Structures are given as C-alpha cells and as structure tokens.
PDB file of C-alpha atoms in Angstrom:
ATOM      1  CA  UNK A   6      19.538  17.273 -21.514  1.00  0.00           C
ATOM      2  CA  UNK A   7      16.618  15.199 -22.329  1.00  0.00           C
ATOM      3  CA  UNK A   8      14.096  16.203 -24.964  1.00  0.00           C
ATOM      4  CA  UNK A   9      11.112  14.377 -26.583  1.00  0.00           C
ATOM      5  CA  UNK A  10       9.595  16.029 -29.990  1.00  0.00           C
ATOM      6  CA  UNK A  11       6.584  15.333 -31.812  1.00  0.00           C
ATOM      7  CA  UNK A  12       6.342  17.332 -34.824  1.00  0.00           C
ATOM      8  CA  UNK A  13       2.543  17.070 -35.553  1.00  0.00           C
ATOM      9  CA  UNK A  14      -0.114  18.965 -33.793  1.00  0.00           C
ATOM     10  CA  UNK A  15      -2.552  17.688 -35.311  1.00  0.00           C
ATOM     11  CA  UNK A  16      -3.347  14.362 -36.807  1.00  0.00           C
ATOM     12  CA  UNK A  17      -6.433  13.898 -38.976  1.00  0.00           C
ATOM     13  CA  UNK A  18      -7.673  10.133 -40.086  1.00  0.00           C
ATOM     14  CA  UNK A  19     -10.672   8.801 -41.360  1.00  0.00           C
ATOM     15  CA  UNK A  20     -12.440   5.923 -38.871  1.00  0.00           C
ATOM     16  CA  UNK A  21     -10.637   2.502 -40.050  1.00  0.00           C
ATOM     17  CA  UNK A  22      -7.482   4.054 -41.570  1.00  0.00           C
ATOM     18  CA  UNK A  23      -4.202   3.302 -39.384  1.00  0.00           C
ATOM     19  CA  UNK A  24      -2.846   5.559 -37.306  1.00  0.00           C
ATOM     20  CA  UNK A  25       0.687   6.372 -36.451  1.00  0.00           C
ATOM     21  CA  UNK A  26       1.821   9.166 -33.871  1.00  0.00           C
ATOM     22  CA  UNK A  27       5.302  10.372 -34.039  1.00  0.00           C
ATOM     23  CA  UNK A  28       7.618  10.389 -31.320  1.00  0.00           C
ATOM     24  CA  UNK A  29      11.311  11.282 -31.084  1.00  0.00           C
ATOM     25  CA  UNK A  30      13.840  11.639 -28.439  1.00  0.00           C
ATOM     26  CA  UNK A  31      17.075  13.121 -27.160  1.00  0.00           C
ATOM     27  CA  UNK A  32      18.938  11.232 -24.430  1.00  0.00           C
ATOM     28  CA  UNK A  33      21.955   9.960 -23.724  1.00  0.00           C
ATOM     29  CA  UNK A  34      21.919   7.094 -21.533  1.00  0.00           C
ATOM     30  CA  UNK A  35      18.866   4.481 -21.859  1.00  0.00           C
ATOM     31  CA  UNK A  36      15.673   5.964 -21.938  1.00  0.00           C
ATOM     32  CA  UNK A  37      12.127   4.681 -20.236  1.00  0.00           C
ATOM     33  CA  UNK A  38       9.577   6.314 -23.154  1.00  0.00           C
ATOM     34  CA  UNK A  39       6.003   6.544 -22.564  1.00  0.00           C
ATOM     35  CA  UNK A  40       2.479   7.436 -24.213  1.00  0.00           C
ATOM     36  CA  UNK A  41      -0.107   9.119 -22.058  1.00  0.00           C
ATOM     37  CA  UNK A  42      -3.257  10.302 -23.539  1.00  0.00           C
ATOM     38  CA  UNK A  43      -5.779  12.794 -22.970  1.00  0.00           C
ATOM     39  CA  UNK A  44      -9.618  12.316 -23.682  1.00  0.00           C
ATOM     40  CA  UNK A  45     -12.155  15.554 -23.671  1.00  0.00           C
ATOM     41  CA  UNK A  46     -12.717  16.975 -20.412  1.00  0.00           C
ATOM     42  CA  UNK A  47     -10.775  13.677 -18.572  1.00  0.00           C
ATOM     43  CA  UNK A  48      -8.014  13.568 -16.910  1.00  0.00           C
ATOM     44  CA  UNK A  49      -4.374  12.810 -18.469  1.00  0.00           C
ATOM     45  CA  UNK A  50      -3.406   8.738 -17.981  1.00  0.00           C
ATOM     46  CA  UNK A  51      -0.964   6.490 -19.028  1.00  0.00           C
ATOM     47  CA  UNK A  52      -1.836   4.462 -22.025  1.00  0.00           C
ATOM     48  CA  UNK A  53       1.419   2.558 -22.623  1.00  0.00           C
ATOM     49  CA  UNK A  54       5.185   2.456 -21.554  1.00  0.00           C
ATOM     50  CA  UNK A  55       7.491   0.681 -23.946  1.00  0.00           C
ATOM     51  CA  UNK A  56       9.161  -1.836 -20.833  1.00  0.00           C
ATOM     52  CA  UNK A  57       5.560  -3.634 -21.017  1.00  0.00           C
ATOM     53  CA  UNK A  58       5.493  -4.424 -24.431  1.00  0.00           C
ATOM     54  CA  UNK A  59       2.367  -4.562 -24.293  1.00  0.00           C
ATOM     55  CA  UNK A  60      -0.779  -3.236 -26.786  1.00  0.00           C
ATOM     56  CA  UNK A  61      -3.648  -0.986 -25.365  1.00  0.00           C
ATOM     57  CA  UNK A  62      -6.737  -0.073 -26.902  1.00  0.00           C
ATOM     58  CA  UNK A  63      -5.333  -1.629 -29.918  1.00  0.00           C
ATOM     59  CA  UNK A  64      -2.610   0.788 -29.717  1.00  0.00           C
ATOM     60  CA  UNK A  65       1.530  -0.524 -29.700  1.00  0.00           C
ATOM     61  CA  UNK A  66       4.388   1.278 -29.865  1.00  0.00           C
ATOM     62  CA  UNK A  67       8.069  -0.073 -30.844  1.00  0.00           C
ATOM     63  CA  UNK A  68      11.282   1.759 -29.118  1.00  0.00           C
ATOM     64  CA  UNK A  69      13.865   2.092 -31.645  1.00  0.00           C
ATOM     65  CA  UNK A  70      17.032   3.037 -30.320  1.00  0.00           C
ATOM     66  CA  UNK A  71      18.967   3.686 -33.865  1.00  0.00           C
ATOM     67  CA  UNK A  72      16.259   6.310 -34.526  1.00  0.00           C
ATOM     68  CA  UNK A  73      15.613   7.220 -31.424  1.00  0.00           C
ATOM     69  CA  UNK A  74      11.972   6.720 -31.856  1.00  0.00           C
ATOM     70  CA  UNK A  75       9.042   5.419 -30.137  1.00  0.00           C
ATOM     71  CA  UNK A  76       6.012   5.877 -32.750  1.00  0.00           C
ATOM     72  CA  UNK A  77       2.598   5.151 -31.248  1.00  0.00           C
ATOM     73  CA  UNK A  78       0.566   3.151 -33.865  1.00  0.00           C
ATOM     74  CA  UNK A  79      -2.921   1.741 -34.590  1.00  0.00           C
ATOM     75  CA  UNK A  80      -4.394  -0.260 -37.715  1.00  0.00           C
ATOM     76  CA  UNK A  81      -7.392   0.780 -37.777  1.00  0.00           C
ATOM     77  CA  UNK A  82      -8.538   4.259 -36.022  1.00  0.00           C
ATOM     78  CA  UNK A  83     -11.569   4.538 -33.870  1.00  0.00           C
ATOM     79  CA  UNK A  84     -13.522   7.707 -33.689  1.00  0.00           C
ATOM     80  CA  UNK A  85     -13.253   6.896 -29.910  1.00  0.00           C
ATOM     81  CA  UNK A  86      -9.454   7.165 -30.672  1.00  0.00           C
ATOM     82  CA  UNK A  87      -9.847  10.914 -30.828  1.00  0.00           C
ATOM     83  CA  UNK A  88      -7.454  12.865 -27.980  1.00  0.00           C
ATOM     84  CA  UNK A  89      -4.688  14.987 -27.354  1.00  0.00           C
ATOM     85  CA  UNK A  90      -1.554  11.993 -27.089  1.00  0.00           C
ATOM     86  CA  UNK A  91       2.014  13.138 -25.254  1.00  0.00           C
ATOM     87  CA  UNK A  92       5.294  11.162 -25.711  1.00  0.00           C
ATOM     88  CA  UNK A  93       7.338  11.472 -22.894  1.00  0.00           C
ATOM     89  CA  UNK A  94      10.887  10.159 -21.581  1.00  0.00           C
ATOM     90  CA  UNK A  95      12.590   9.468 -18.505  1.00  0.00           C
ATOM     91  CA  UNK A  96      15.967   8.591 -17.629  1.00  0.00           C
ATOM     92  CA  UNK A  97      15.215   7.056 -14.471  1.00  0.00           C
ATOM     93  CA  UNK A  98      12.977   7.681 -11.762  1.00  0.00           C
ATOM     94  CA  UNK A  99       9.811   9.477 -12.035  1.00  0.00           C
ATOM     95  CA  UNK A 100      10.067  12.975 -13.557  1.00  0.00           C
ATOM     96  CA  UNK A 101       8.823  13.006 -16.769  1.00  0.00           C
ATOM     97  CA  UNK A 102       9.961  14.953 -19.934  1.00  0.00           C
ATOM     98  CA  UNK A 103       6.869  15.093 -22.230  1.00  0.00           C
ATOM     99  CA  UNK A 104       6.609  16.246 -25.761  1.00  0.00           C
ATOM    100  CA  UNK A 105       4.344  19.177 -27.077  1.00  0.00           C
ATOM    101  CA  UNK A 106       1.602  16.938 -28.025  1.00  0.00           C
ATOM    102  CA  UNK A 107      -0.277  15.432 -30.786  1.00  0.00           C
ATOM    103  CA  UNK A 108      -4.073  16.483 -31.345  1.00  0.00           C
ATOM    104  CA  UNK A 109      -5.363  13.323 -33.236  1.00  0.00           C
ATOM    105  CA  UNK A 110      -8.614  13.349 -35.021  1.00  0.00           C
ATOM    106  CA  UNK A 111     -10.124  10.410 -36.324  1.00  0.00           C
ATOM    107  CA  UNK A 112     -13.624  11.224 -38.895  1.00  0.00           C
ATOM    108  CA  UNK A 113     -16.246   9.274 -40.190  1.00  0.00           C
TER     109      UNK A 113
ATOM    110  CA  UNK B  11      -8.035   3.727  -7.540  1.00  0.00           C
ATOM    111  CA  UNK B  12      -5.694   6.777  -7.448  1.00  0.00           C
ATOM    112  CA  UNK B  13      -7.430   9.731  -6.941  1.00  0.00           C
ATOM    113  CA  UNK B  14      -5.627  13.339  -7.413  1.00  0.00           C
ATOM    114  CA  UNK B  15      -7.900  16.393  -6.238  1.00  0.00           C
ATOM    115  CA  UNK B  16      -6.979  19.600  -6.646  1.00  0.00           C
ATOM    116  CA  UNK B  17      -8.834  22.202  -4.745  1.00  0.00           C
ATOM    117  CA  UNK B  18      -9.952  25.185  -7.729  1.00  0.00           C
ATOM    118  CA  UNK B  19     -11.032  23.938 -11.661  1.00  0.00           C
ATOM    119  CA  UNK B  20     -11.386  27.723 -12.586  1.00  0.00           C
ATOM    120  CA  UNK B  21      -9.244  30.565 -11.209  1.00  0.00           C
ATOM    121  CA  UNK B  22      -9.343  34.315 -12.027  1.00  0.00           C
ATOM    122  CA  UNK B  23      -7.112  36.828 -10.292  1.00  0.00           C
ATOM    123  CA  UNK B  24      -5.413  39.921 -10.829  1.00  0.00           C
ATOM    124  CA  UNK B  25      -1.678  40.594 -11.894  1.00  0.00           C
ATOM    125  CA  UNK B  26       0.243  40.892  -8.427  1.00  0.00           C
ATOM    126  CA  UNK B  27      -1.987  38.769  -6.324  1.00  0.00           C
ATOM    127  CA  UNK B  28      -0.546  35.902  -4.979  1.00  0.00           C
ATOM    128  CA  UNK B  29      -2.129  32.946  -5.613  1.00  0.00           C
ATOM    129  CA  UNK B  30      -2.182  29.305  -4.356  1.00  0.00           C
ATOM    130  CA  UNK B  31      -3.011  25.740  -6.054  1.00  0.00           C
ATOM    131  CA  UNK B  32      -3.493  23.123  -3.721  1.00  0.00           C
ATOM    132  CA  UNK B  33      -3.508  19.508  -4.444  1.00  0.00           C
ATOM    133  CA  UNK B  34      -4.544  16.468  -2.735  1.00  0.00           C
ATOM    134  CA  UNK B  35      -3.654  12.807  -3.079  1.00  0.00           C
ATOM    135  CA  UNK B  36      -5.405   9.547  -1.412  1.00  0.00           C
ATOM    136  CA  UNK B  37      -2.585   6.972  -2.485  1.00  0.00           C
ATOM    137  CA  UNK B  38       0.109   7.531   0.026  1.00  0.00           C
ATOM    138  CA  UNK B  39       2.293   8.362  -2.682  1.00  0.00           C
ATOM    139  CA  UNK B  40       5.633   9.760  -2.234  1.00  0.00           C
ATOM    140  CA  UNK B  41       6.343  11.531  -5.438  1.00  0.00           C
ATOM    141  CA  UNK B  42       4.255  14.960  -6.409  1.00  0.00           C
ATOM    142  CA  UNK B  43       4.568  17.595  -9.177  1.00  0.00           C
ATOM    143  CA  UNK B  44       3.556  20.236 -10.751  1.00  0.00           C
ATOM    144  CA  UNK B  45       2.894  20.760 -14.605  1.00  0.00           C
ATOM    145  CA  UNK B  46       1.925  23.690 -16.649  1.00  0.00           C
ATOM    146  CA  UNK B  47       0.229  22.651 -19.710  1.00  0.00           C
ATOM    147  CA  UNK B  48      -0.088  25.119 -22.567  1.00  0.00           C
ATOM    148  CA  UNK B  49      -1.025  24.440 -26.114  1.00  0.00           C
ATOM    149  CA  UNK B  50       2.019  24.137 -28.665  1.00  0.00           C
ATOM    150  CA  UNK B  51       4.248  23.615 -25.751  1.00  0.00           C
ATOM    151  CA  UNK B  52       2.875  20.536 -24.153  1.00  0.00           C
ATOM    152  CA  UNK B  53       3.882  19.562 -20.479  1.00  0.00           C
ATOM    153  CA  UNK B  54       6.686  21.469 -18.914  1.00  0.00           C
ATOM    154  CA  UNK B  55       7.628  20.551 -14.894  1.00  0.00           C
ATOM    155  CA  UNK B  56       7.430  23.594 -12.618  1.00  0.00           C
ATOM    156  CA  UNK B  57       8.532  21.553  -9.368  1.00  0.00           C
ATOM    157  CA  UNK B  58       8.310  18.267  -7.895  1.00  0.00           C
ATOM    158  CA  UNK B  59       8.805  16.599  -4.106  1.00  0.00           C
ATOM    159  CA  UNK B  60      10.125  13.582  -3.312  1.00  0.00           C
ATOM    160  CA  UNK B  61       9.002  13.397  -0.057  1.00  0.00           C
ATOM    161  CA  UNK B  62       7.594  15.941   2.902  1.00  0.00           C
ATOM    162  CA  UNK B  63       9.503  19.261   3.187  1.00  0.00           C
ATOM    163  CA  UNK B  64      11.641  18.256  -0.025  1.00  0.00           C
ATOM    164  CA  UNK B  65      11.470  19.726  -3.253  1.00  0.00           C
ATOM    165  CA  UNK B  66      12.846  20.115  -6.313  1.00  0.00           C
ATOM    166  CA  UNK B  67      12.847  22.553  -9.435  1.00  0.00           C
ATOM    167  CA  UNK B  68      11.467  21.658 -13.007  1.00  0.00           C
ATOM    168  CA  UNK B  69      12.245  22.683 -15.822  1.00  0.00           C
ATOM    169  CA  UNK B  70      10.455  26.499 -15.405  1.00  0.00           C
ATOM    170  CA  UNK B  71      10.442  27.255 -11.430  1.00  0.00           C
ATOM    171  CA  UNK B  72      10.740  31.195 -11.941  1.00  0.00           C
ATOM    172  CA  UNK B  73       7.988  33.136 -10.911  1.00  0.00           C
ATOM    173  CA  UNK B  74       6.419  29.335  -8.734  1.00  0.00           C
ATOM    174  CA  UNK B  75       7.458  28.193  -5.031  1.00  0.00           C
ATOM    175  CA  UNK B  76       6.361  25.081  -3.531  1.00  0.00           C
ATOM    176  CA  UNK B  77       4.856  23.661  -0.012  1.00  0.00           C
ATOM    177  CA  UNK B  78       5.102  20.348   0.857  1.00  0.00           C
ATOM    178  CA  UNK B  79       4.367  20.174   4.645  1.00  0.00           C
ATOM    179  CA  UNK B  80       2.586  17.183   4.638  1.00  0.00           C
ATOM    180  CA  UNK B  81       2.518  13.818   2.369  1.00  0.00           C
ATOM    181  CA  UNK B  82      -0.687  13.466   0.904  1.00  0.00           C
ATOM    182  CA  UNK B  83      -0.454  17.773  -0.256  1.00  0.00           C
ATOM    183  CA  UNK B  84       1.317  19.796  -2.524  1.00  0.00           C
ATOM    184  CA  UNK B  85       1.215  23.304  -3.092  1.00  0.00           C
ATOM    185  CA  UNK B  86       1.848  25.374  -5.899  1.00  0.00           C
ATOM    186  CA  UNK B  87       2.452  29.188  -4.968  1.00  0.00           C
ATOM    187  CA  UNK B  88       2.447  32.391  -7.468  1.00  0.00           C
ATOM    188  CA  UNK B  89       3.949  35.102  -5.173  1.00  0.00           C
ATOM    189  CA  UNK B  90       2.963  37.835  -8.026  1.00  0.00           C
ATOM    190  CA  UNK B  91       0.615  36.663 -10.434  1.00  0.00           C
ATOM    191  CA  UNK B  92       1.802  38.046 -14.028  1.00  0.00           C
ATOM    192  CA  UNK B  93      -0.316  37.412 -17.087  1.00  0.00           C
ATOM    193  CA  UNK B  94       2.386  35.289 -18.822  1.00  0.00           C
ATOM    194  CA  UNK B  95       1.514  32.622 -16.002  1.00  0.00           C
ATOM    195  CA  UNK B  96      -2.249  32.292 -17.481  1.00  0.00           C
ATOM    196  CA  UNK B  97      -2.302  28.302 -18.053  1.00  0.00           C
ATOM    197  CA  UNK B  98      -3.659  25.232 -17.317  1.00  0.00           C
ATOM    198  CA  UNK B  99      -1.721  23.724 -13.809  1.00  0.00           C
ATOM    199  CA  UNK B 100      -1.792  20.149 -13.431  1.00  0.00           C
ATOM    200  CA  UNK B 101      -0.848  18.175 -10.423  1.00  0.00           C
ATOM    201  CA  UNK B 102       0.002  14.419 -10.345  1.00  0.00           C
ATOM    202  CA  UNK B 103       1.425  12.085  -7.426  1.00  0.00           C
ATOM    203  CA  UNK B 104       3.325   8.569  -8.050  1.00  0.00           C
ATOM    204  CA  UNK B 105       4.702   6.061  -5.921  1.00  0.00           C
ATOM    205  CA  UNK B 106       7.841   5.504  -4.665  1.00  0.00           C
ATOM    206  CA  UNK B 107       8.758   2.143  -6.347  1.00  0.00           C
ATOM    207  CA  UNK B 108      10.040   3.526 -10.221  1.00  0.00           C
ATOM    208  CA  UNK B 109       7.243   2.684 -12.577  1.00  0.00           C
ATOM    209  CA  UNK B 110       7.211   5.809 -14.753  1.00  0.00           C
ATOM    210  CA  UNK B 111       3.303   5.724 -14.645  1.00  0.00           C
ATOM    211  CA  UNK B 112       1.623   9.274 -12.810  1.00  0.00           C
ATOM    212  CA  UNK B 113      -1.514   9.911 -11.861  1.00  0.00           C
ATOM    213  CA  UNK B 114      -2.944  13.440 -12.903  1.00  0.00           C
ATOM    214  CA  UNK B 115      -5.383  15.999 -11.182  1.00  0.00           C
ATOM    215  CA  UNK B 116      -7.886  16.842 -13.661  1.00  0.00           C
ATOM    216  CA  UNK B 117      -6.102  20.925 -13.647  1.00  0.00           C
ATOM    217  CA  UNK B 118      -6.880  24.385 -12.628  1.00  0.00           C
ATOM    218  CA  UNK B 119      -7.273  27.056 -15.207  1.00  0.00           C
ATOM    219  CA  UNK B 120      -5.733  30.040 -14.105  1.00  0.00           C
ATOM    220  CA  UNK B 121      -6.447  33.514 -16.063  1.00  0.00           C
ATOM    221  CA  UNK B 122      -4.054  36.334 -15.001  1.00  0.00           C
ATOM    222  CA  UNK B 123      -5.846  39.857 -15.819  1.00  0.00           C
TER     223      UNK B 123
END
C-alpha cells in the first residue's frame, strides 16, 4: 500500500525566513511524488512534481529515495506563500495518494 | 484552460436523503474522481473513472456510488445521507496521457443534519 505523511499541520514562519514542508512516503516500487497547493477560497493546483525538476514560485523540492522524502522548500517565505500544501504519490498512472496536509503560515 | 464545474458550492440535506454531486469538465479528459477532503485527514479517493461507464473504487467507496454515462460528467451519489459523510467533495478530471498533474473543481460542502 502506498502512503504519504506529513507530520505538521501547521507551519508558522516569519516573511523572509526559509521554509521547508515535510513530506514522507511509503511505496514500494518507484514513486512519481508531487506538491499541490491550496490558496484561500481557490481551487487546489499543482505546484510542482519532482520528474520536472523544476522550481516554482521560488519553491523546489528534492526526491530522496534513501529517506523516502520529498521536502518542499523555500529560502525566503512570502506572506503570499500562505496555503494549505498536500504531498502526494503515485505509482503510476493518475490516482493520487495525498498526505493530510500542511497549513503554512508565513507573518510579518 | 481546464475548467472543472461542479454543479452545488453549498449543500444541506437531511440524514437518509439521497443526494447527488455532479461535475462537469470542458477538457475532453478521460480520467475523473472524486475526493473527500476533511481537515486532519487530507485527501482521501472515494471513486474514479477511466473512461464512460467505467469506474473504479478509492480508497473509502462505502456509503458513495458513481455515474459516469457520459465523458465530460461524473457523478457522485449518497444513496442515504448519514452525518459522518458531512465534508468537503472535490472533483477533478486529467488526461489520458500519464502526467500526474489534476485539475480540481473548486468543491461542494455538504452538511448532513
């Protein structure tokens, strides 16, 4: 069975302090791991998948098979950063397994 | 741009009614599902459909049933409301090709009383 956990609900920051969102997973083949995030009152969207290697928003996140982690991090936290973020995991194909969520909140 | 419509943003209804979510996407995609969302628990996959008059169950199917009669629609069916299935419902479609990426509804809030 797959499972991805993320063992804060909420993350607090100050604006300009980096930022990192944990992630872990269960699964025992090769995973596809993704972050999708969640801004008030929008609608849930991919931010990044860990194939693309790619940063968004300033955001990157590195898979790490050994600890079977993929960590979502920033440098320096926006207050625009502020939403609910979901790790999630697939084995192949399209249906998701997503974590419980992170609520991160970034102050001034 | 992908757009994912589903049909009722606020829902109340009474334990025992039956109740239906309907969802609508504009993308031709092949791939729909349905999500319950609930604080502490995250995203959890009730069912999802492959293709018309196919489906498949999640994760948490009791209690849900499924219509997928035509490509662009998916419906998610409480035969019996109970109060336990109070949550937020999200819908989201994807294509065919494997790209991990789905696009959501923006949810219906459903409140059993």
């Amino acid at each position: 069975a797959q499972r991805v956990t993320q063992p804060e609900k909420l993350l607090s920051v100050f604006k300009g302090a980096p930022v990192e969102l944990k992630c872990n997973y269960s699964y025992s083949g090769s995973p596809e791991l993704f972050w999708y995030v969640q801004y008030s009152r929008q609608r849930l969207q991919l931010l990044l998948r860990h194939i693309s290697r790619e940063s968004i928003k300033g955001f990157t996140a590195d898979l790490n098979k050994g600890e079977t982690s993929f960590h979502l991090k920033k440098p320096f936290a926006q207050e625009e950063d502020s939403a609910m973020y979901y790790c999630a995991l697939t084995g192949g194909g399209n249906k998701l397994t997503f974590g419980t969520g992170t609520q991160l909140k970034v102050e001034l | 741009d992908v757009k994912v419509t589903q049909s009722s943003r606020y829902l109340v209804k009474r334990t025992g009614e039956k109740v239906f979510l309907e969802c609508v996407q504009d993308m031709d995609h092949e791939n729909m599902f349905w999500y319950r969302q609930d604080p502490g628990l995250g995203l959890r996959l009730i069912y999802f459909s492959y293709d018309v008059k196919m489906k498949e169950k999640g994760d948490i199917p009791e209690g849900y049933s499924v219509s997928r009669e035509k490509k662009e629609r998916f419906s998610l069916i409480l035969e019996s409301a109970s109060t336990n299935q109070t949550s937020m419902y999200l819908c989201a479609s994807s294509s065919g090709g494997y790209t991990g990426e789905l696009f959501f509804g923006e949810g219906s809030r459903l409140t059993v009383l």
